Short mmCIF file of C-alpha atoms in Angstrom, two decimals:
data_model
loop_
_atom_site.label_atom_id
_atom_site.label_comp_id
_atom_site.label_asym_id
_atom_site.label_seq_id
_atom_site.Cartn_x
_atom_site.Cartn_y
_atom_site.Cartn_z
CA MET K 241 0.00 0.00 0.00
CA ILE K 242 1.02 3.65 -0.42
CA PHE K 243 1.82 4.64 3.18
CA GLU K 244 2.08 1.21 4.82
CA ARG K 245 5.87 0.98 4.88
CA PHE K 246 6.24 4.62 5.89
CA LEU K 247 3.80 4.42 8.80
CA LYS K 248 5.43 1.31 10.25
CA SER K 249 9.01 2.40 9.60
CA LYS K 250 11.55 2.43 12.42
CA LYS K 251 13.84 4.77 10.49
CA LEU K 252 14.18 8.19 12.08
CA TYR K 253 14.82 10.40 9.05
CA VAL K 254 11.38 11.96 9.63
CA LEU K 255 12.83 13.82 12.63
CA PHE K 256 14.94 15.93 10.25
CA LEU K 257 11.89 16.78 8.15
CA LEU K 258 9.68 18.00 11.00
CA PRO K 259 10.71 21.70 10.80
CA PHE K 260 9.96 21.79 7.06
CA VAL K 261 6.56 20.12 7.55
CA ALA K 262 5.69 22.57 10.34
CA VAL K 263 6.68 25.61 8.27
CA THR K 264 4.71 24.38 5.25
CA LEU K 265 1.52 23.76 7.22
CA ALA K 266 1.86 27.04 9.14
CA VAL K 267 2.25 29.04 5.93
CA ILE K 268 -0.66 27.29 4.21
CA ASN K 269 -2.97 27.88 7.17
CA PHE K 270 -1.81 31.49 7.41
CA TYR K 271 -3.22 32.16 3.95
CA LEU K 272 -6.40 30.22 4.72
CA ILE K 273 -7.40 31.92 7.97
CA ASP K 274 -9.74 34.89 7.99
CA GLU K 275 -8.48 36.42 11.22
CA VAL K 276 -5.17 36.55 13.04
CA ARG K 277 -5.58 36.34 16.79
CA GLN K 278 -3.18 37.42 19.48
CA PRO K 279 -2.28 34.80 22.10
CA ASP K 280 -5.19 34.60 24.52
CA ASP K 281 -3.46 32.84 27.44
CA THR K 282 -2.78 35.99 29.44
CA MET K 283 -3.81 34.58 32.82
CA THR K 284 -1.22 32.98 35.12
CA MET K 285 -0.41 32.73 38.80
CA LEU K 286 3.14 33.86 38.14
CA PRO K 287 4.12 37.55 38.28
CA LEU K 288 5.08 37.42 34.61
CA HIS K 289 4.07 39.51 31.62
CA MET K 290 5.70 37.47 28.88
CA PHE K 291 2.86 37.17 26.39
CA GLU K 292 0.75 40.25 27.01
CA ASN K 293 0.78 42.56 23.98
CA ILE K 294 3.37 40.39 22.26
CA SER K 295 3.90 41.13 18.57
CA PHE K 296 2.46 38.77 16.00
CA GLU K 297 5.91 37.91 14.62
CA LYS K 298 7.26 36.92 18.04
CA ALA K 299 4.11 34.96 18.82
CA VAL K 300 4.46 32.96 15.60
CA ILE K 301 8.16 32.27 16.19
CA GLY K 302 7.43 31.19 19.75
CA GLY K 303 4.59 28.96 18.60
CA PHE K 304 6.78 27.36 15.96
CA VAL K 305 9.58 26.65 18.44
CA SER K 306 7.17 25.23 21.02
CA VAL K 307 5.48 22.90 18.51
CA LEU K 308 8.85 21.53 17.41
CA LEU K 309 9.98 21.16 21.01
CA PHE K 310 6.88 19.16 21.91
CA ALA K 311 7.22 17.00 18.80
CA TYR K 312 10.81 16.06 19.60
CA LEU K 313 9.91 15.53 23.24
CA LEU K 314 7.23 13.04 22.18
CA PHE K 315 9.90 11.05 20.37
CA PHE K 316 12.29 11.24 23.32
CA LEU K 317 9.68 10.03 25.83
CA ASN K 318 8.81 6.97 23.75
CA ALA K 319 12.45 6.25 22.93
CA ARG K 320 13.36 6.28 26.61
CA TYR K 321 10.34 4.59 28.17
CA LYS K 322 9.14 2.43 25.24
CA PHE K 323 5.41 2.46 25.93
CA LEU K 324 4.61 2.17 22.20
CA SER K 325 5.11 -1.04 20.25
CA GLN K 326 8.30 0.19 18.58
CA LEU K 327 10.75 3.05 18.32
CA THR K 328 9.25 5.43 15.80
CA ALA K 329 9.15 9.10 14.86
CA LEU K 330 5.50 8.79 13.80
CA PRO K 331 4.00 10.42 16.96
CA SER K 332 6.18 13.50 16.37
CA LEU K 333 4.99 13.80 12.77
CA ILE K 334 1.36 13.33 13.77
CA TYR K 335 1.71 16.01 16.45
CA ILE K 336 3.06 18.42 13.84
CA LEU K 337 0.15 17.61 11.54
CA LEU K 338 -2.38 18.22 14.30
CA THR K 339 -0.96 21.47 15.67
CA ALA K 340 1.08 23.31 13.01
CA GLY K 341 -2.04 25.06 11.73
CA LEU K 342 -2.44 26.75 15.13
CA ILE K 343 0.91 28.53 14.92
CA SER K 344 -0.30 31.35 12.68
CA VAL K 345 -3.54 31.75 14.62
CA TYR K 346 -2.61 31.60 18.31
CA GLY K 347 1.17 31.67 18.46
CA ILE K 348 2.49 31.02 21.96
CA GLY K 349 1.04 31.52 25.45
CA TYR K 350 1.18 30.23 29.00
CA LEU K 351 -0.56 27.06 27.85
CA GLN K 352 2.64 25.94 26.11
CA MET K 353 4.74 26.63 29.20
CA ALA K 354 2.38 24.55 31.33
CA LEU K 355 2.25 21.80 28.71
CA LEU K 356 6.04 21.49 28.78
CA LEU K 357 5.96 21.06 32.56
CA LEU K 358 3.16 18.52 32.23
CA MET K 359 5.17 16.52 29.70
CA ILE K 360 8.16 16.45 32.05
CA GLY K 361 5.85 15.23 34.80
CA PHE K 362 4.54 12.52 32.48
CA GLY K 363 8.13 11.45 31.95
CA GLY K 364 8.46 11.13 35.72
CA LEU K 365 5.40 8.86 35.72
CA GLN K 366 6.92 6.60 33.07
CA ALA K 367 10.18 6.49 35.04
CA ALA K 368 8.19 5.45 38.10
CA ILE K 369 6.56 2.65 36.11
CA LEU K 370 9.97 1.31 35.07
CA ASP K 371 11.57 1.73 38.52
CA SER K 372 9.15 0.60 41.18
CA LYS K 373 11.71 0.95 44.00
CA SER K 374 12.24 4.71 43.77
CA ASN K 375 9.78 7.36 44.89
CA SER K 376 11.65 10.32 43.39
CA PRO K 377 9.91 9.97 39.97
CA ILE K 378 6.54 10.14 41.76
CA PHE K 379 7.71 13.29 43.53
CA ASN K 380 8.73 14.70 40.13
CA LEU K 381 5.26 13.89 38.78
CA GLY K 382 3.60 15.85 41.57
CA PHE K 383 6.10 18.70 41.37
CA PHE K 384 5.82 19.31 37.64
CA VAL K 385 2.06 18.75 37.42
CA CYS K 386 1.48 21.26 40.22
CA SER K 387 3.93 23.65 38.52
CA ALA K 388 1.86 23.36 35.35
CA VAL K 389 -1.28 24.28 37.32
CA VAL K 390 0.47 27.32 38.82
CA VAL K 391 1.53 28.51 35.37
CA TYR K 392 -1.84 27.74 33.76
CA PRO K 393 -4.57 27.28 36.41
CA LYS K 394 -7.04 25.88 33.88
CA PHE K 395 -4.96 22.69 34.10
CA ILE K 396 -6.39 22.12 37.58
CA LEU K 397 -7.86 18.74 36.61
CA MET K 398 -4.34 17.53 35.84
CA ALA K 399 -3.71 17.47 39.59
CA LEU K 400 -6.64 15.08 39.95
CA TRP K 401 -5.27 13.06 37.02
CA ALA K 402 -1.89 12.75 38.76
CA VAL K 403 -3.60 11.21 41.79
CA CYS K 404 -5.82 8.86 39.79
CA VAL K 405 -3.08 7.74 37.40
CA LEU K 406 -1.10 6.21 40.25
CA PHE K 407 -3.65 3.40 40.32
CA PHE K 408 -3.09 2.75 36.58
CA SER K 409 0.67 2.79 36.96
CA GLY K 410 1.01 0.20 39.70
CA ARG K 411 2.42 2.86 42.06
CA SER K 412 -0.39 3.31 44.55
CA THR K 413 1.25 2.50 47.88
CA VAL K 414 1.07 4.91 50.81
CA LYS K 415 4.67 6.00 50.15
CA ASP K 416 3.85 6.71 46.52
CA VAL K 417 0.85 8.88 47.42
CA ILE K 418 2.90 10.74 50.03
CA ALA K 419 5.68 11.36 47.49
CA LEU K 420 3.13 12.76 45.03
CA LEU K 421 1.57 15.03 47.67
CA LEU K 422 5.02 16.22 48.73
CA GLY K 423 5.63 17.25 45.12
CA PHE K 424 2.38 19.22 45.17
CA ALA K 425 3.21 20.75 48.56
CA THR K 426 6.69 21.85 47.49
CA VAL K 427 5.35 23.89 44.58
CA LEU K 428 2.55 25.37 46.67
CA PHE K 429 5.02 26.32 49.41
CA PHE K 430 7.31 28.22 47.06
CA THR K 431 4.36 29.85 45.30
CA LEU K 432 2.81 31.01 48.57
CA PHE K 433 6.22 32.16 49.79
CA GLY K 434 6.59 34.24 46.63
CA TYR K 435 3.23 35.89 47.26
CA PHE K 436 4.16 36.44 50.92
CA TRP K 437 7.55 37.92 50.00
CA THR K 438 5.88 40.44 47.69
CA ASP K 439 3.15 41.26 50.25
CA ARG K 440 0.44 39.69 48.10
CA LEU K 441 -0.43 36.62 50.17
CA THR K 442 -4.07 37.66 50.54
CA ASP K 443 -4.30 37.89 46.76
CA PHE K 444 -3.42 34.25 46.17
CA THR K 445 -6.94 32.79 46.36
CA PRO K 446 -8.67 35.60 44.38
CA VAL K 447 -5.98 35.50 41.70
CA PHE K 448 -6.30 31.72 41.38
CA GLN K 449 -10.09 31.95 41.11
CA ASP K 450 -9.88 34.72 38.52
CA ASN K 451 -7.43 32.67 36.46
CA LEU K 452 -9.45 29.49 36.74
CA LEU K 453 -12.92 30.92 36.10
CA SER K 454 -12.14 33.61 33.55
CA GLY K 455 -13.71 33.32 30.13
CA GLU K 456 -16.76 31.49 28.83
CA PHE K 457 -17.44 27.85 28.14
CA LEU K 458 -16.75 26.57 24.64
CA THR K 459 -20.34 26.05 23.50
CA SER K 460 -20.14 26.24 19.71
CA LEU K 461 -17.60 25.55 16.99
CA PRO K 462 -17.20 26.84 13.44
CA TYR K 463 -18.27 24.42 10.74
CA SER K 464 -14.68 23.78 9.66
CA GLU K 465 -13.59 22.95 13.19
CA THR K 466 -16.54 20.59 13.60
CA ILE K 467 -15.36 18.65 10.56
CA ARG K 468 -11.78 18.60 11.82
CA LEU K 469 -12.68 17.38 15.29
CA GLY K 470 -15.15 14.89 13.88
CA ILE K 471 -12.35 13.26 11.88
CA TRP K 472 -10.13 13.16 14.95
CA VAL K 473 -12.86 11.60 17.10
CA LEU K 474 -13.50 8.95 14.44
CA LEU K 475 -9.80 8.10 14.28
CA LEU K 476 -9.64 8.07 18.08
CA LEU K 477 -12.46 5.54 18.36
CA PHE K 478 -10.77 3.15 15.95
CA SER K 479 -7.44 3.73 17.69
CA LEU K 480 -8.89 2.91 21.10
CA VAL K 481 -10.43 -0.30 19.79
CA LYS K 482 -7.10 -1.39 18.30
CA VAL K 483 -5.03 -0.34 21.32
CA ILE K 484 -7.39 -2.03 23.79
CA SER K 485 -7.37 -5.24 21.73
CA TYR K 486 -3.56 -5.21 21.85
CA TYR K 487 -3.56 -4.42 25.57
CA PRO K 488 -3.66 -8.01 26.94
CA ILE K 489 -0.64 -9.18 24.91
CA SER K 490 1.58 -6.15 25.52
CA VAL K 491 4.23 -6.14 28.24
CA VAL K 492 3.39 -4.74 31.67
CA ASN K 493 5.18 -1.41 31.18
CA GLN K 494 3.41 -0.83 27.87
CA ARG K 495 0.03 -1.62 29.40
CA ARG K 496 0.59 0.85 32.20
CA GLY K 497 1.92 3.48 29.81
CA THR K 498 -1.09 3.04 27.55
CA ALA K 499 -3.49 3.30 30.49
CA SER K 500 -1.79 6.52 31.62
CA LEU K 501 -2.13 7.98 28.10
CA ILE K 502 -5.82 7.15 27.85
CA SER K 503 -6.50 8.54 31.32
CA LEU K 504 -4.58 11.72 30.41
CA LEU K 505 -6.70 12.20 27.31
CA PHE K 506 -9.84 11.64 29.39
CA PHE K 507 -8.94 14.35 31.91
CA LEU K 508 -7.89 16.76 29.16
CA GLY K 509 -11.26 16.15 27.54
CA LEU K 510 -13.02 16.86 30.83
CA THR K 511 -11.09 20.13 31.04
CA VAL K 512 -12.67 21.28 27.78
CA PHE K 513 -16.19 20.72 29.13
CA LEU K 514 -15.78 21.63 32.81
CA ILE K 515 -13.37 24.59 32.80
CA PRO K 516 -14.46 27.94 31.30
CA GLY K 517 -12.25 29.97 29.02
CA ILE K 518 -10.83 27.05 27.02
CA GLN K 519 -9.98 28.13 23.46
CA MET K 520 -9.17 26.17 20.31
CA ASN K 521 -5.47 26.45 21.10
CA PHE K 522 -6.11 23.75 23.72
CA ILE K 523 -5.54 21.41 20.78
CA TYR K 524 -1.85 21.83 21.63
CA ALA K 525 -2.57 19.76 24.76
CA LEU K 526 -5.12 17.32 23.33
CA SER K 527 -2.85 16.44 20.41
CA TRP K 528 -0.18 15.03 22.71
CA PRO K 529 -2.00 11.81 23.78
CA LEU K 530 -3.81 11.69 20.42
CA ALA K 531 -0.48 11.54 18.57
CA TYR K 532 0.62 8.51 20.60
CA LEU K 533 -2.70 6.69 20.22
CA TYR K 534 -2.91 7.36 16.47
CA ALA K 535 0.68 6.20 16.01
CA GLN K 536 -0.02 3.01 17.94
CA TYR K 537 -3.03 2.37 15.71
CA PHE K 538 -1.03 2.82 12.50
CA ILE K 539 1.68 0.49 13.82
CA LEU K 540 -0.74 -2.25 14.88
CA GLN K 541 -3.13 -2.08 11.91
CA ARG K 542 -2.25 -4.86 9.44
CA ILE K 543 -4.69 -3.94 6.68
CA GLY K 544 -2.76 -1.57 4.46
CA TRP K 545 -5.62 0.17 2.67
CA ILE K 546 -7.25 1.07 6.01
CA ASN K 547 -4.00 2.65 7.15
CA ASP K 548 -3.82 4.59 3.89
CA LEU K 549 -7.42 5.78 4.23
CA PHE K 550 -7.04 6.90 7.83
CA PHE K 551 -3.73 8.64 7.18
CA LEU K 552 -5.26 10.53 4.25
CA LEU K 553 -8.16 11.56 6.50
CA LEU K 554 -5.66 12.80 9.07
CA VAL K 555 -3.76 14.81 6.47
CA PHE K 556 -7.02 16.18 5.08
CA SER K 557 -7.98 17.45 8.54
CA CYS K 558 -4.79 19.54 8.58
CA PHE K 559 -5.99 21.59 5.63
CA VAL K 560 -9.50 22.31 6.92
CA GLN K 561 -9.72 26.08 7.09
CA LEU K 562 -9.15 27.60 10.52
CA ILE K 563 -11.65 30.30 11.40
#
């Protein structure tokens, strides 16, 4: 079939092509969009003013760099912790396909900073799965997840995910839970100390509430986005069926890694519906677990023409006009 060998390839030359793919998709979507929007993630618990009134050029450059960073980090996480069926650059390419169109629209914001911290915390979780005798990776999970919430409070459900995912990872002893909570407490201590040091301690709770509850719920989508997300949901359903069918015969670490990915996607999905102020740039976060699950599907699917069809659908979704 046309894409069969490419989708299942273990060769890593695709990693060198990622910047060119990202630039191409960003430029195409730039000429398709009707409106250029400034980054809208201006709310954070930190006393920073990095993205307020940022120029469009700097926002685009920052968005491009962040998308590439996340794509390469996806490859690094799988290469180190091996929770997919094989070493492959496919998740990185899929992430670029899913998110490069956002670069010209939303650029960069605090969401990307928090997502980087969340990815590092996810790496700590995978390290904890591989090394069941050490509690430091669990501490790192709590530390970086809580740091992500401080940077971007609308990630609050990720703290709940970090607690729940311990039961999927086989690390749910009392010591593990305490290590996770210590990670949370460390970040909260330094954050509160920072507010105390600047005589703003009484502002902590109001600022957090303002950050968390600002904005309106995402109640409607443009027609083009409905088509795009519909394709992704369809691919996700088939991916989940394939991944779950492979689940019993995979090794223990892969099963736990897969369960953590699915649970992460679930809590990110809940964030869209339960937290106000979520914008379409949240696709940066949703595309992370989606890229892994789609890649696993393409690797496991043995019927070549189905792989070709689904990959063409995925590519088609990248060229749906952003509005």
